[in-house]
XYZ file of C-alpha atoms in Angstrom:
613
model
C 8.116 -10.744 1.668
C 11.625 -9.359 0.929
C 13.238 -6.389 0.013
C 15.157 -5.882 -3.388
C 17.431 -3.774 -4.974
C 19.914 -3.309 -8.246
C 22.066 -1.676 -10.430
C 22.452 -2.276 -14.124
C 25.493 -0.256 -15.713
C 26.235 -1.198 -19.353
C 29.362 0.865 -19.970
C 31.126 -1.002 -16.813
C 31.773 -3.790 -14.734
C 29.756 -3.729 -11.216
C 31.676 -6.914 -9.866
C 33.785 -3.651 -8.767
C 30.954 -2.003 -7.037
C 30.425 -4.325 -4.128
C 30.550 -1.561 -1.314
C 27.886 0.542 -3.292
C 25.723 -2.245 -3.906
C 26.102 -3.948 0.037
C 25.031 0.118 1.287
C 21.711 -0.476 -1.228
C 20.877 -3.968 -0.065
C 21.619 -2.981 4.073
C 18.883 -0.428 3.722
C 16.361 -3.086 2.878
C 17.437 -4.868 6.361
C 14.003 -4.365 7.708
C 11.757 -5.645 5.029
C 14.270 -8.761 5.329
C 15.494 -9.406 8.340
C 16.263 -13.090 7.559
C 18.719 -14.015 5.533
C 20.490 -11.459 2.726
C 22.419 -12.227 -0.261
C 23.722 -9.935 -3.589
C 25.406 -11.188 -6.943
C 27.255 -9.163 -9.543
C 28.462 -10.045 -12.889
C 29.279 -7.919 -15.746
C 26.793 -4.979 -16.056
C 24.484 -6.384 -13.638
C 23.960 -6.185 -9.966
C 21.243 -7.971 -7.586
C 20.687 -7.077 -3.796
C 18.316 -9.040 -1.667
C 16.860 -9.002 2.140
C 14.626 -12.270 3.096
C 12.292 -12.305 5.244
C 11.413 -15.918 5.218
C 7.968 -17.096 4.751
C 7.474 -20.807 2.737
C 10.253 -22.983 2.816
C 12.488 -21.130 5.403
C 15.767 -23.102 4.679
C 14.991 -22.749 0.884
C 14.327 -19.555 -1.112
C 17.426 -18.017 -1.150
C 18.268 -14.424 -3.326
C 19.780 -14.090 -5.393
C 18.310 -17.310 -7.544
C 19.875 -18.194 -10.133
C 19.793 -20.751 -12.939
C 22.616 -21.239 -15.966
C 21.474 -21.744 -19.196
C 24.036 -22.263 -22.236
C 23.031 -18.789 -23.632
C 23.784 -17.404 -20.323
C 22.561 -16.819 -16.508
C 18.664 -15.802 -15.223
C 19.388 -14.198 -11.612
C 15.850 -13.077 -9.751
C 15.218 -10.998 -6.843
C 11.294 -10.942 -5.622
C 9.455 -9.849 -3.432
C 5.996 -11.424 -1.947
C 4.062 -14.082 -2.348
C 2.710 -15.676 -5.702
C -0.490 -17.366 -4.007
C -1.338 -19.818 -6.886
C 2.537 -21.253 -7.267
C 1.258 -24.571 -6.110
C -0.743 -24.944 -9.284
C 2.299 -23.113 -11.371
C 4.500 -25.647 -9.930
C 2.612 -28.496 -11.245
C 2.026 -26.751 -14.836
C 6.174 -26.475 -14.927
C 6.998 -29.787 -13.712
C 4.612 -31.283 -16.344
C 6.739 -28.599 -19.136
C 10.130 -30.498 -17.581
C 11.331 -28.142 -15.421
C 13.019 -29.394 -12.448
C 13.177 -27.841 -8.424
C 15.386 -28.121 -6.507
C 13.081 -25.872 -3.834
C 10.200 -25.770 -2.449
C 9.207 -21.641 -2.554
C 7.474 -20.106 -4.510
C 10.387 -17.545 -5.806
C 11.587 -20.999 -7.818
C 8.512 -21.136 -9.309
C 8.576 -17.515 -10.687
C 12.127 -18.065 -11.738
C 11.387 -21.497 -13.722
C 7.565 -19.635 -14.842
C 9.911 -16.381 -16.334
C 12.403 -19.566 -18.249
C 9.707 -21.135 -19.971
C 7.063 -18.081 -20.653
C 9.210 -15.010 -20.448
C 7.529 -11.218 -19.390
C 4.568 -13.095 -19.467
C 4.974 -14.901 -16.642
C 2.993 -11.968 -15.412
C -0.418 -12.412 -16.678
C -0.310 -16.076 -15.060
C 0.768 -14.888 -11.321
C -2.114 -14.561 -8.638
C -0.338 -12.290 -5.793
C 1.300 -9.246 -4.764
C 5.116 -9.166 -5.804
C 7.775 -6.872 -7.152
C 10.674 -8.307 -8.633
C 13.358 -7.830 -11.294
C 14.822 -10.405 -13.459
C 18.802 -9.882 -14.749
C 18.462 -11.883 -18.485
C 22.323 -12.453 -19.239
C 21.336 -14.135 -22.136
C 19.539 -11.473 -23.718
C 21.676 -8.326 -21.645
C 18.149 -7.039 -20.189
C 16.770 -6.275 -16.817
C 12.781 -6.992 -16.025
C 10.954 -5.373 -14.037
C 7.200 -6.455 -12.640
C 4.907 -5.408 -10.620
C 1.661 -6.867 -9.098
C -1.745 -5.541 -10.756
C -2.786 -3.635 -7.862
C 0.505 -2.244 -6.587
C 0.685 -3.852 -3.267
C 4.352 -4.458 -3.184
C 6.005 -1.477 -3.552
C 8.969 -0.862 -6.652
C 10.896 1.979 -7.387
C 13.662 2.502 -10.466
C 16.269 5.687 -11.635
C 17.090 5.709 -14.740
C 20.822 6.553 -15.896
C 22.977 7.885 -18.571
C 24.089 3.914 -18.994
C 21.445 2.061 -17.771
C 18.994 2.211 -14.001
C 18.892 1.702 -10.450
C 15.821 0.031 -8.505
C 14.562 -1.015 -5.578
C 11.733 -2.038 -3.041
C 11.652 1.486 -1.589
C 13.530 5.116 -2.825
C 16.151 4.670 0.056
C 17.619 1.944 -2.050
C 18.292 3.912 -4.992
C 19.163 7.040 -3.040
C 22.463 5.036 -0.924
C 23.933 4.597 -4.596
C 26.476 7.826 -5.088
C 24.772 8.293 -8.650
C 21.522 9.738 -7.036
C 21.066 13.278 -5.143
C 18.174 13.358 -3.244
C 16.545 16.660 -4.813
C 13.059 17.128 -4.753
C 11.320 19.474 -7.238
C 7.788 21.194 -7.314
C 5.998 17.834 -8.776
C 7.089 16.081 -6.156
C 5.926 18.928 -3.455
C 2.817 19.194 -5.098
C 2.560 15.254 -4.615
C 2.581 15.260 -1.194
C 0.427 18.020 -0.251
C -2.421 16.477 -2.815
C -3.013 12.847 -2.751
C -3.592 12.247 -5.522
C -1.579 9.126 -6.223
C -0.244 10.423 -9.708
C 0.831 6.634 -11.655
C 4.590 6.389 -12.124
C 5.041 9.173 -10.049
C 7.817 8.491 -7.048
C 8.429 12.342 -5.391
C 12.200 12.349 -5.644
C 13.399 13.962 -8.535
C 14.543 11.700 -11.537
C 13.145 8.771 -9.796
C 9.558 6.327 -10.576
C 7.594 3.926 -9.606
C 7.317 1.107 -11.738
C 3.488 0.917 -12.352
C 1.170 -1.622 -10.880
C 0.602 -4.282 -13.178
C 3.245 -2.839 -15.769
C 6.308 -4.874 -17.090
C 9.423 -2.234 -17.376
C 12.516 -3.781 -19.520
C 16.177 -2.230 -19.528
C 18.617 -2.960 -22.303
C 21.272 -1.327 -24.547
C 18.453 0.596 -26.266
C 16.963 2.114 -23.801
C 13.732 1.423 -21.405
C 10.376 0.220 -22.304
C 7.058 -0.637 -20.779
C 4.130 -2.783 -20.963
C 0.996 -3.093 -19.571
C 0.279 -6.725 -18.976
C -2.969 -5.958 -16.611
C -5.559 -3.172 -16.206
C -9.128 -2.189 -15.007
C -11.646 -3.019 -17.357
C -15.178 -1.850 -18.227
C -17.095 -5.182 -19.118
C -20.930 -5.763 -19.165
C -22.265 -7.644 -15.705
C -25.151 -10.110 -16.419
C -25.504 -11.541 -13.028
C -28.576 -11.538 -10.729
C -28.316 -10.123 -7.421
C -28.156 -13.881 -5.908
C -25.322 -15.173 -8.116
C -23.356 -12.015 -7.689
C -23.419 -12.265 -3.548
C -22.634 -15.930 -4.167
C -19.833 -15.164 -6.523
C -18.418 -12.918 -3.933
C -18.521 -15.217 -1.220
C -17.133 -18.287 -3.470
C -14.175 -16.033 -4.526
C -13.182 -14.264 -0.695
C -13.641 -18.370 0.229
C -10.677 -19.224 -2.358
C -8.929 -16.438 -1.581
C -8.301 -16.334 2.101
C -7.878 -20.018 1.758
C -4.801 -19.153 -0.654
C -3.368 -16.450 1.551
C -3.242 -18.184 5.166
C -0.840 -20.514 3.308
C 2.848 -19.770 5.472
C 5.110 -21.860 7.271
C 5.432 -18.965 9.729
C 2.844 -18.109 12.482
C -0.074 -16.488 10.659
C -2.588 -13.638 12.042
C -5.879 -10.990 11.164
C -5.745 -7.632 11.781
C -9.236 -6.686 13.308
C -10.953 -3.691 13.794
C -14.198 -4.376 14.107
C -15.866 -3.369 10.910
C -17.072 -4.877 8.184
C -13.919 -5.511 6.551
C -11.962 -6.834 8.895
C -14.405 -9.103 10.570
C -15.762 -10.658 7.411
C -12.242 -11.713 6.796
C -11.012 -12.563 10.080
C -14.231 -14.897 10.424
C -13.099 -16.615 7.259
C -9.943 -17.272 8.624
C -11.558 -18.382 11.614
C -13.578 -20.962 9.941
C -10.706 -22.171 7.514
C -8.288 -23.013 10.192
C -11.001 -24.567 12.256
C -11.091 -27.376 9.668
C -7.370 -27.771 10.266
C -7.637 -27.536 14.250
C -6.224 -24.283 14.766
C -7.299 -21.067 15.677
C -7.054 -17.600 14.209
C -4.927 -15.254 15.955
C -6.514 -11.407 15.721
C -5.021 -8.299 16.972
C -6.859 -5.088 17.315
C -5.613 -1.576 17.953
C -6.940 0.728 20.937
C -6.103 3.818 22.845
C -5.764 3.974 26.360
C -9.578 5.595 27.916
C -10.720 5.639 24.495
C -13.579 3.213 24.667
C -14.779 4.539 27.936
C -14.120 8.050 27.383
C -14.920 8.186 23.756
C -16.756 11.310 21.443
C -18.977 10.701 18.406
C -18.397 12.830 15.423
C -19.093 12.970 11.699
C -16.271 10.204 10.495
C -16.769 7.878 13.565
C -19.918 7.590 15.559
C -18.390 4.464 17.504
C -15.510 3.180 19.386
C -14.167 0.282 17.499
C -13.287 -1.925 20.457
C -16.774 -4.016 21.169
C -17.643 -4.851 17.839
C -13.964 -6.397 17.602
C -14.933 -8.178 20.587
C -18.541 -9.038 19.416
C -15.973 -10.932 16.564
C -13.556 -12.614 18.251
C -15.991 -14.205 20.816
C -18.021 -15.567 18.013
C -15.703 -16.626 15.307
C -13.417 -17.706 18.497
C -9.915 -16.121 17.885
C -7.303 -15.632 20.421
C -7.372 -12.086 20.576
C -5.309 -9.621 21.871
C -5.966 -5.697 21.943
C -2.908 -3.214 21.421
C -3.138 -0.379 23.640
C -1.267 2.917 23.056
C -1.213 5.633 24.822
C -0.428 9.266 24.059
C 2.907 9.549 25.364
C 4.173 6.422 23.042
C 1.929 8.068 19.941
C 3.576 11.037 20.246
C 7.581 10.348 20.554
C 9.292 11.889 18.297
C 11.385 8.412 17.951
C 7.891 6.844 16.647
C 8.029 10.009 14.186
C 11.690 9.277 12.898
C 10.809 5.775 12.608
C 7.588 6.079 10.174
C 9.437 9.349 7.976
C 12.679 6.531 7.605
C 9.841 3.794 6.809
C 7.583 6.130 4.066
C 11.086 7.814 2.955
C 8.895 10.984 2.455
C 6.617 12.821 4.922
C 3.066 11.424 3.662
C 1.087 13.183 6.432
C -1.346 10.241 8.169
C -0.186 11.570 11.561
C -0.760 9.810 14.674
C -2.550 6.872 12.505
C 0.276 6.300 10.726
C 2.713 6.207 14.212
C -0.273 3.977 15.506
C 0.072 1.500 12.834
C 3.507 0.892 12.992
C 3.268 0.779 16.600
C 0.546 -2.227 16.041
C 2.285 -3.711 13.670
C 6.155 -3.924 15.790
C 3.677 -5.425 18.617
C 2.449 -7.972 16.351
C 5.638 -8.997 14.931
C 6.621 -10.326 18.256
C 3.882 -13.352 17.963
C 3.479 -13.679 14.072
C 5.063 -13.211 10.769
C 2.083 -12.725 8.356
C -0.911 -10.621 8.890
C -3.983 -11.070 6.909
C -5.800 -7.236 5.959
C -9.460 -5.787 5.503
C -7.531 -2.983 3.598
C -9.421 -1.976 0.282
C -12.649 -3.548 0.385
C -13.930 0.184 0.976
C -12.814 0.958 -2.868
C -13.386 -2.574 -4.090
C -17.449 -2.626 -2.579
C -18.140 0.921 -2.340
C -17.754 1.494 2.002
C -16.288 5.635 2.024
C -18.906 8.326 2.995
C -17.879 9.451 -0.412
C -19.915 7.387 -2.389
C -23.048 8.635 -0.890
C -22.290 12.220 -0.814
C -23.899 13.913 -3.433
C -21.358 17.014 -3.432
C -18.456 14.408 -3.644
C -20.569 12.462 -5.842
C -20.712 15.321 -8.626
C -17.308 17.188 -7.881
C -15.506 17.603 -11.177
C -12.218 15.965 -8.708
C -11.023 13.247 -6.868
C -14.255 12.410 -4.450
C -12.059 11.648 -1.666
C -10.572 15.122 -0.948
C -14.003 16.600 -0.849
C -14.695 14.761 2.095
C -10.639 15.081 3.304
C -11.067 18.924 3.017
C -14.565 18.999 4.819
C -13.580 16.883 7.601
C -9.832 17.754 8.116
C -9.196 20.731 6.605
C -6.662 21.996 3.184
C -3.709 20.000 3.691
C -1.273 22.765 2.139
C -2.831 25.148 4.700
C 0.456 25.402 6.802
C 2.596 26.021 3.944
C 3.644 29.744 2.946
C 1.739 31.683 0.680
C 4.478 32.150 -2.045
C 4.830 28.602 -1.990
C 1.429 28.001 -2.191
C 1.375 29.935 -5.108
C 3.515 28.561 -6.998
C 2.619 25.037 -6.339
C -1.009 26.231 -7.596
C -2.021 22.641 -6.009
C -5.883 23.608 -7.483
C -4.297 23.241 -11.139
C -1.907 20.020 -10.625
C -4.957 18.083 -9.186
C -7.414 19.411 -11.917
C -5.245 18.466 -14.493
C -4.776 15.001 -12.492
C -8.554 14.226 -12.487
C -9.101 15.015 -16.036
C -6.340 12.177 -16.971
C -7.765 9.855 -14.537
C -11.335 9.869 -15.546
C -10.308 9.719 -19.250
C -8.718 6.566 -18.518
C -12.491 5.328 -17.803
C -14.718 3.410 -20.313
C -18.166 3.974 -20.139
C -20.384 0.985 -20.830
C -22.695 1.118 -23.832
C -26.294 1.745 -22.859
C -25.001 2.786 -19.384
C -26.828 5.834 -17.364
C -25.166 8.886 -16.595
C -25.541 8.292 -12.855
C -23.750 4.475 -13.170
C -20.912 6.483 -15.466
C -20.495 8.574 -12.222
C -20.359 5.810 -10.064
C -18.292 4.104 -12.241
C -15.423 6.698 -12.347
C -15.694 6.680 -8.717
C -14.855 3.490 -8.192
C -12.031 3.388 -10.913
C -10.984 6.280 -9.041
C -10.522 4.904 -5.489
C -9.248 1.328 -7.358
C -6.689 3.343 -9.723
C -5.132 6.552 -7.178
C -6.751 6.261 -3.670
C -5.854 2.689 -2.734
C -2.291 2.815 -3.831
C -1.422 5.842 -1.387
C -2.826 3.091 1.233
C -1.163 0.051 0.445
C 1.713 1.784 0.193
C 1.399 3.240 3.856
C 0.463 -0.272 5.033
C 3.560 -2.024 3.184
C 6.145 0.568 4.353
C 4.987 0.575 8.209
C 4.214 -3.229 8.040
C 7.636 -4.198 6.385
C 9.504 -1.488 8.498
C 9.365 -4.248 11.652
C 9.341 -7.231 9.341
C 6.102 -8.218 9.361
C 4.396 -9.144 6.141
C 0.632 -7.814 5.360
C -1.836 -9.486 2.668
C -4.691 -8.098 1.615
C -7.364 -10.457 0.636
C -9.826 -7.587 -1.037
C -7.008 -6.985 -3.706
C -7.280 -10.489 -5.289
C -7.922 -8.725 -8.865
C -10.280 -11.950 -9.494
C -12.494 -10.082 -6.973
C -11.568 -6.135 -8.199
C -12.109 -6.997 -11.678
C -15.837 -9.072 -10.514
C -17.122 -6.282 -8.519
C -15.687 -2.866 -10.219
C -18.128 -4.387 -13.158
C -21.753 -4.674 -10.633
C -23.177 -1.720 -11.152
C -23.996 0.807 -8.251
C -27.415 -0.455 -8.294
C -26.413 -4.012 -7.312
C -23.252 -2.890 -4.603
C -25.799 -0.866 -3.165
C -28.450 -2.369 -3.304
C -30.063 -1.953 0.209
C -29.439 1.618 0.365
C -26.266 1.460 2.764
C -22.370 1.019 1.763
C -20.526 -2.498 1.116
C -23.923 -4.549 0.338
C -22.709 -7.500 -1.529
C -19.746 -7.913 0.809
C -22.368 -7.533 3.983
C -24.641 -10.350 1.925
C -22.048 -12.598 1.552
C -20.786 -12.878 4.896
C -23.866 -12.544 6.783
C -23.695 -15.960 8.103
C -20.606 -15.337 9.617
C -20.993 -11.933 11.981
C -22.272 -10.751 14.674
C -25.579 -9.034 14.465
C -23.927 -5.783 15.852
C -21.143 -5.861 13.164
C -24.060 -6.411 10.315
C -25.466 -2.964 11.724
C -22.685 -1.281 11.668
C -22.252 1.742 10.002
C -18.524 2.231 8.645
C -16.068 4.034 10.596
C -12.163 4.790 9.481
C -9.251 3.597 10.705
C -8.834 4.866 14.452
C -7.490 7.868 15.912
C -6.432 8.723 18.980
C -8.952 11.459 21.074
C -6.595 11.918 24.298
C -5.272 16.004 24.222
C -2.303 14.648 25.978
C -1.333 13.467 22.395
C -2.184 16.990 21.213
C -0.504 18.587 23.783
C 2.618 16.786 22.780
C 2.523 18.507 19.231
C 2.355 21.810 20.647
C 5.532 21.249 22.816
C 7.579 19.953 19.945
C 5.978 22.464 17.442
C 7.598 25.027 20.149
C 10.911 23.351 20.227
C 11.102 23.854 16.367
C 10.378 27.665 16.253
C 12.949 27.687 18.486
C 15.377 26.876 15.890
C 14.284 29.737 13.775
C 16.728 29.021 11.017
C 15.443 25.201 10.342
C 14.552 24.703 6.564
C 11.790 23.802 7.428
C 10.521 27.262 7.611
C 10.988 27.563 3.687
C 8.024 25.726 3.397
C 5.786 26.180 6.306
C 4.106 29.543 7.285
C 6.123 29.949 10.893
C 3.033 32.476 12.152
C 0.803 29.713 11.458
C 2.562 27.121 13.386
C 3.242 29.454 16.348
C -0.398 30.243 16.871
C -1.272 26.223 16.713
C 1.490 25.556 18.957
C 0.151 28.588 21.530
C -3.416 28.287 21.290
C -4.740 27.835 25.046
C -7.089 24.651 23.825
C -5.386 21.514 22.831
C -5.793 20.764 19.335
C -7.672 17.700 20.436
C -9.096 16.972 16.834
C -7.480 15.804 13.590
C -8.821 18.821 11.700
C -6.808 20.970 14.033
C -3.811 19.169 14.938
C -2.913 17.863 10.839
C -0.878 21.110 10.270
C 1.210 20.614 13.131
C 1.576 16.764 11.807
C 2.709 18.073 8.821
C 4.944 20.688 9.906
C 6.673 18.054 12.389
C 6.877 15.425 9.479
C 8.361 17.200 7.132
C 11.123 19.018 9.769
C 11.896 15.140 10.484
C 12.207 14.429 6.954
C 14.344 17.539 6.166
C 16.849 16.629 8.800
C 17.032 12.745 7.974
C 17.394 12.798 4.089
C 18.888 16.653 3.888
C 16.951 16.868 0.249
C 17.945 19.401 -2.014
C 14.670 21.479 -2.734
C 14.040 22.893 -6.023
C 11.276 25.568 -5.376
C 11.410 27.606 -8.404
């Protein structure tokens, strides 16, 4: 896992522009704190920050190879999981390695197929290829979007990079952010392409974007689609468990010290107790880590989104599929520093609004980076099998909008409700997303003979696969690669999206409660408490210390009355959070101060030009 970055200017010669084009690659030192390397030649420039994972004294970025029509230089980004069986399939073609990473292989695989080299990877990567011989740039992305790839077009050609601070240290770019990238954040909604800073995008998930003289053009090389599932129940759960088998077995693959992140649901332990087995064959033992909040177990409060502490049942797991475990513990004090705060806005380069989950993430993640280098992920199998409280919520089941901000506006409250009313206005957020839904669902094929209720379902589940994932694999990449630690996520194998989005409802549900197949498939390997389990989100913290902490630094920022941060927020608002008597001990009460305190951090570290009218 790396970090990338570029410039391709055809009027000029970048071999000129090596200060501009060091200042892009530096900011990527976190995702690569290994090794870093750039290359410029002609109208093309290629940053690179490694952080080594297969063949640590090989694999270094730039790569290039010299044809006699001209040079191929790559920059990637992840991990291409079936490059062993690419390698072999190239060698057999003639090519020769001098290497043994996988970034070699994706070089030599673009050489002898092209673009479509794309359809043939099985990963998560983002990388960009500078074709001298045909004066192009290449852009790809995995199918799911788990890496992470940003690009600027110019008057004269583009900028990318792994992240937006990239593109935003080259001179070219002012970091101005209009109302469709306000509206963005306060909607998650996950609009495709769409990248918040003004003038900038993403580069799609399994999309191909190409740069030349001409102009810029795209191509869709992967997508979800509807097919017709003829599988019994039996050979469905026994698909699922044959493909999770091959794919954690592809995905503990590392010459670095490998872990699981654990939480003690479904997910995670169904994973982690794969791992657990697989290594076992090869004498080792899983490593698991676990995040937890100091008195939280002992002092903890059921309520509608969790009616458990996580902590036994990640026990229950690691005593039975035998991992050396190890529990983080946070407490409020550490959750609440503002330093935490700075560190997550610099990592997200926008103020996304997860709150203490996302400070206790990264917080879990920087611990974990002192004992291993790759960390294996339950993240997604909730959209991929069906596990959110969404799916069985008939209100959020027949909304006319995304089914995930029913729930998010039940349980937490309107996100936009600390923002002033004229903004509010004109943001009209109720229009943006209804126009968003309509696009999405129309993007949905309906299956021929297929009920009205299994449509429904179905447009649920492309919707969660298509917007509501991405906003979290982008929150785990960005915290994850922000201390150098590299995350894989098992669930997003598409061989496994694509098998599943296509059971019907019927069959992913089929004993009445959320995640059946993936429960059926793994049954042999959990604990009976984990099997009962009803799901429960990602932690947060309970402790009003934590809460009290927001009030305090709420009240140091209306004492700066002039902040710009009061052109957004409603400052009456915010004063009678930060003075009300009771700590705002839940999330529902405590997300506008989050906000508010995000997005003064943001202001002040990126100073973006806001274009409210």
């Amino acid at each position: 896992m790396c970090g990338i970055t570029g410039w391709v200017s055809f009027d000029r010669d970048l071999g000129a522009e090596a200060a501009v084009l060091h200042a892009m690659t530096e900011t990527m030192a976190c995702r690569g704190p290994d090794d870093r390397g750039t290359w410029a030649e002609g109208p093309a420039a290629l940053g690179h920050r490694r952080l080594a994972i297969i063949d640590l004294p090989g694999g270094r970025q730039p790569m290039s190879v010299r044809t006699p029509e001209g040079t191929v230089v790559l920059v990637y980004s992840g991990e291409a999981y079936n490059f062993t069986e690419l390698r072999r399939e190239l060698t057999d073609r003639d090519h020769r390695f001098t290497t043994d990473s996988d970034t070699e292989v994706v070089l030599r695989g673009y050489l002898e197929w092209g673009d479509a080299v794309a359809e043939r990877l099985n990963g998560m990567y983002a990388f960009a290829v500078w074709d001298a011989r045909h004066d192009r740039l290449v852009m790809i992305r995995d199918r799911m979007g788990i890496k992470p790839f940003y690009y600027h077009p110019t008057s004269d050609g583009v900028l990318f990079g792994s992240e937006p601070k990239a593109i935003l240290a080259n001179p070219l770019v002012r970091p101005r952010v209009a109302l469709d990238g306000l509206r963005e954040l306060f909607t998650l909604i996950k609009t495709p392409g769409h990248a918040v800073w003004d003038g900038m995008r993403e580069v799609e998930p399994g999309t191909v974007v190409t740069v030349d003289r001409s102009g810029l053009t795209t191509r869709v090389y992967w997508q979800l689609e509807t097919r017709p599932h003829t599988d019994d129940r039996d050979t469905t759960v026994t698909t699922v468990r044959t493909l999770l088998d091959d794919i954690v077995r592809r995905q503990l693959v590392a010459d670095v010290p490998r872990c699981t992140l654990l939480s003690g649901g479904l997910d995670s332990s169904a994973m982690t107790a794969l791992a657990a087995r697989q290594l076992a064959e090869q004498g080792e033992k899983v490593r698991s880590f676990a995040v937890d909040f100091v008195g939280q177990t002992d002092n903890f409060v059921a309520d509608e989104l969790r009616g458990t502490p996580d902590t036994p049942f990640v026990h229950d797991v690691a005593l039975l599929a035998e991992t050396d475990h190890q529990d983080i513990i946070l407490d409020a004090q550490t959750l609440a520093d503002p330093a935490a705060r700075e560190k997550v806005i610099r990592a997200r380069d926008v103020p996304a609004g997860f709150g203490d989950m996302d400070a206790s993430l990264l917080l879990l993640f920087r611990a974990i980076r002192d004992q291993s280098t790759v960390a294996l992920s339950g993240e997604s199998a909730d959209e991929v099998f069906g596990g959110y409280q969404q799916f069985f919520d008939e209100q959020a089941r027949s909304a006319d909008t995304f089914p995930w901000l029913v729930r998010m506006s039940r349980d937490f409250g309107d996100d936009a409700g600390v923002l002033r009313s004229d903004l509010v206005k004109t943001l009209d957020l109720e229009g943006y997303v209804a126009d968003g839904y309509r696009t999405a669902v129309a993007a949905v094929r309906r299956l021929d003979g297929e009920s009205d209720f299994e449509y429904r379902m179905r447009r649920m589940s492309h919707l969660h696969l298509t917007r509501f994932v991405r906003a979290l694999l982008d929150r785990k990449d960005r915290m994850s690669m922000a201390v150098g630690l590299e995350v894989r996520v098992p669930y997003c194998d598409h061989r496994l999206v694509e098998y599943v989005y296509n059971t019907p409802w019927s069959l992913k549900s089929f004993d009445g409660r959320e995640k059946s197949l993936l429960r059926e498939a793994t049954a042999d390997l959990l604990p009976r408490s984990v099997y009962d389990r009803v799901k429960s989100p990602y932690p947060s913290t309970q402790d009003p210390l934590y809460a009290r902490a927001l009030q305090d630094q709420a009240k140091d920022l209306l004492a700066r009355p002039s902040h710009p941060v009061f052109d957004l927020v409603d400052r009456e608002r915010v004063r009678a959070a930060a003075e009300r008597d009771t700590p705002v001990s839940t999330q529902a009460a405590r997300r506008g101060l989050e906000r508010t305190l995000d997005l003064a951090v943001w202001l002040d570290l990126y100073s973006p030009e806001l274009v409210l009218g």
